[in-house]
GROMACS .gro file of C-alpha atoms in nm:
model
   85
    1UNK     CA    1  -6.660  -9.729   0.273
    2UNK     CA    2  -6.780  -9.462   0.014
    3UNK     CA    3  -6.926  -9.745  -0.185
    4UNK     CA    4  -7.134  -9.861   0.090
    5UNK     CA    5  -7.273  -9.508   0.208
    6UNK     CA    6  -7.361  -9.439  -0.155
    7UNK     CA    7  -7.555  -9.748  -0.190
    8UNK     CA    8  -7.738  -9.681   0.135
    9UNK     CA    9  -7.845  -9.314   0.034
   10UNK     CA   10  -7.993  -9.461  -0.300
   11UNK     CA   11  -8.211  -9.715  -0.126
   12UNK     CA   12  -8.279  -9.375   0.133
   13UNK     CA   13  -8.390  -9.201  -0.171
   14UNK     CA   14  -8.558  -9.475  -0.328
   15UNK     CA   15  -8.759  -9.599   0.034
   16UNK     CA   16  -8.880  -9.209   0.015
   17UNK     CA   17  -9.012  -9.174  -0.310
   18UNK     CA   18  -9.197  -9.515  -0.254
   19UNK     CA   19  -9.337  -9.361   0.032
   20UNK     CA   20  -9.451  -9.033  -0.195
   21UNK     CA   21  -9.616  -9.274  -0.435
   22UNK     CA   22  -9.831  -9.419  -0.135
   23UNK     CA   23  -9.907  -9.151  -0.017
   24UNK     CA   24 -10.005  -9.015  -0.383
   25UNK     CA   25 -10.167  -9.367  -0.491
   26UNK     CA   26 -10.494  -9.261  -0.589
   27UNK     CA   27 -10.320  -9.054  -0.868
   28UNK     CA   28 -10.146  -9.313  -1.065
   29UNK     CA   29 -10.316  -9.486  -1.365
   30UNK     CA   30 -10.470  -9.809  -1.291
   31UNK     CA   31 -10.202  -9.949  -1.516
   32UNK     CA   32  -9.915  -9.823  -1.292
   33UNK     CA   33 -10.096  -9.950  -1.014
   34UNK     CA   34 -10.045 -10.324  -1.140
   35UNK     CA   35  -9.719 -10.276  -1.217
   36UNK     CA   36  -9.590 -10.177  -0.935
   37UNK     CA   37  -9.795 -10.464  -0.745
   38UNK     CA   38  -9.658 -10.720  -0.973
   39UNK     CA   39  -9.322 -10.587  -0.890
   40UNK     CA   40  -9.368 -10.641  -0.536
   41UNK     CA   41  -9.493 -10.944  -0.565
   42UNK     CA   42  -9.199 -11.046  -0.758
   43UNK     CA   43  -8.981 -10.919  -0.537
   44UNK     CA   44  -9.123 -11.096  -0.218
   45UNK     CA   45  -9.179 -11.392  -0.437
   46UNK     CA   46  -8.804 -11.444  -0.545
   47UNK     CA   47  -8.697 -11.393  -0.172
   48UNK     CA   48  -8.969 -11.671  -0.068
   49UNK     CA   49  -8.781 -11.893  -0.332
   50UNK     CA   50  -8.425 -11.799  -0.221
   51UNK     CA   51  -8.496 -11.827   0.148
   52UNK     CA   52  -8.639 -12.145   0.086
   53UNK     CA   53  -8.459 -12.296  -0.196
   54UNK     CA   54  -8.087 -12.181  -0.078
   55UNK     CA   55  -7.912 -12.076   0.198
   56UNK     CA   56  -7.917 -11.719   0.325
   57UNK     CA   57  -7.732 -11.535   0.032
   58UNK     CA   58  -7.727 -11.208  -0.047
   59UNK     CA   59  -7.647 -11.297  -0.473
   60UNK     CA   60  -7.987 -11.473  -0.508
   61UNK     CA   61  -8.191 -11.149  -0.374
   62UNK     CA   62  -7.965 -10.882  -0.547
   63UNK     CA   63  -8.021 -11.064  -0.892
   64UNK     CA   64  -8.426 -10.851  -0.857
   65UNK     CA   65  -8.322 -10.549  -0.592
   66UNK     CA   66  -8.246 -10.307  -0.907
   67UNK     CA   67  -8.649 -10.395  -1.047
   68UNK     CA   68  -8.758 -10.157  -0.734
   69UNK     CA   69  -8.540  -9.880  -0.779
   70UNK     CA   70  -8.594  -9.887  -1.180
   71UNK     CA   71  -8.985  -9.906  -1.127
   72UNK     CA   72  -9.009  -9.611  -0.845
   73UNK     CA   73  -8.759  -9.371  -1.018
   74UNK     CA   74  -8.979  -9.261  -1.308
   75UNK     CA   75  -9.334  -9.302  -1.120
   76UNK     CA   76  -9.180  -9.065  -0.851
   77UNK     CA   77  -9.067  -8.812  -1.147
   78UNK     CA   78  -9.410  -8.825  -1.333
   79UNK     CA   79  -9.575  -8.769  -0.979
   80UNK     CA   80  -9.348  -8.476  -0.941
   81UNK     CA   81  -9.438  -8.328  -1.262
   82UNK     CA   82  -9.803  -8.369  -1.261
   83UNK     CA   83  -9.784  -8.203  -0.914
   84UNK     CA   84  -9.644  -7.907  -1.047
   85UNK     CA   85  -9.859  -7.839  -1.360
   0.00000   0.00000   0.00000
């Protein structure tokens, strides 16, 4: 399905701009830095919880997926940006 290949290439996109932040770390602010630890951490925190608390279901873990995408989006842009002044 369309719907399904389009939601694939967005985590593509998002799995490679998480890698250009790693690989870029040492440029972000220190207060970036936490943030996007603390959004880690609450992502493999909440699928700790679910795992444990539930069954397997997807609904539990899809409630956070969007914080990742949200959080690397605009780091990868300002990354871009600084690269290029």
């Amino acid at each position: 399905r369309l719907a399904d290949m389009l939601l694939w290439l967005g985590w593509l996109l998002t799995a490679g701009a998480l890698v250009a932040i790693a690989a870029r770390w040492d440029r972000l602010a220190v207060n970036m830095r936490i943030l996007v630890l603390a959004a880690l951490m609450a992502l493999v925190a909440n699928a700790l919880v679910c795992a444990g608390v539930s069954t397997v279901a997807d609904r539990f873990q899809t409630r956070m997926s969007w914080v990742l995408p949200l959080l690397v989006w605009p780091l990868a842009v300002d990354l871009l940006q600084r690269r290029q002044r």
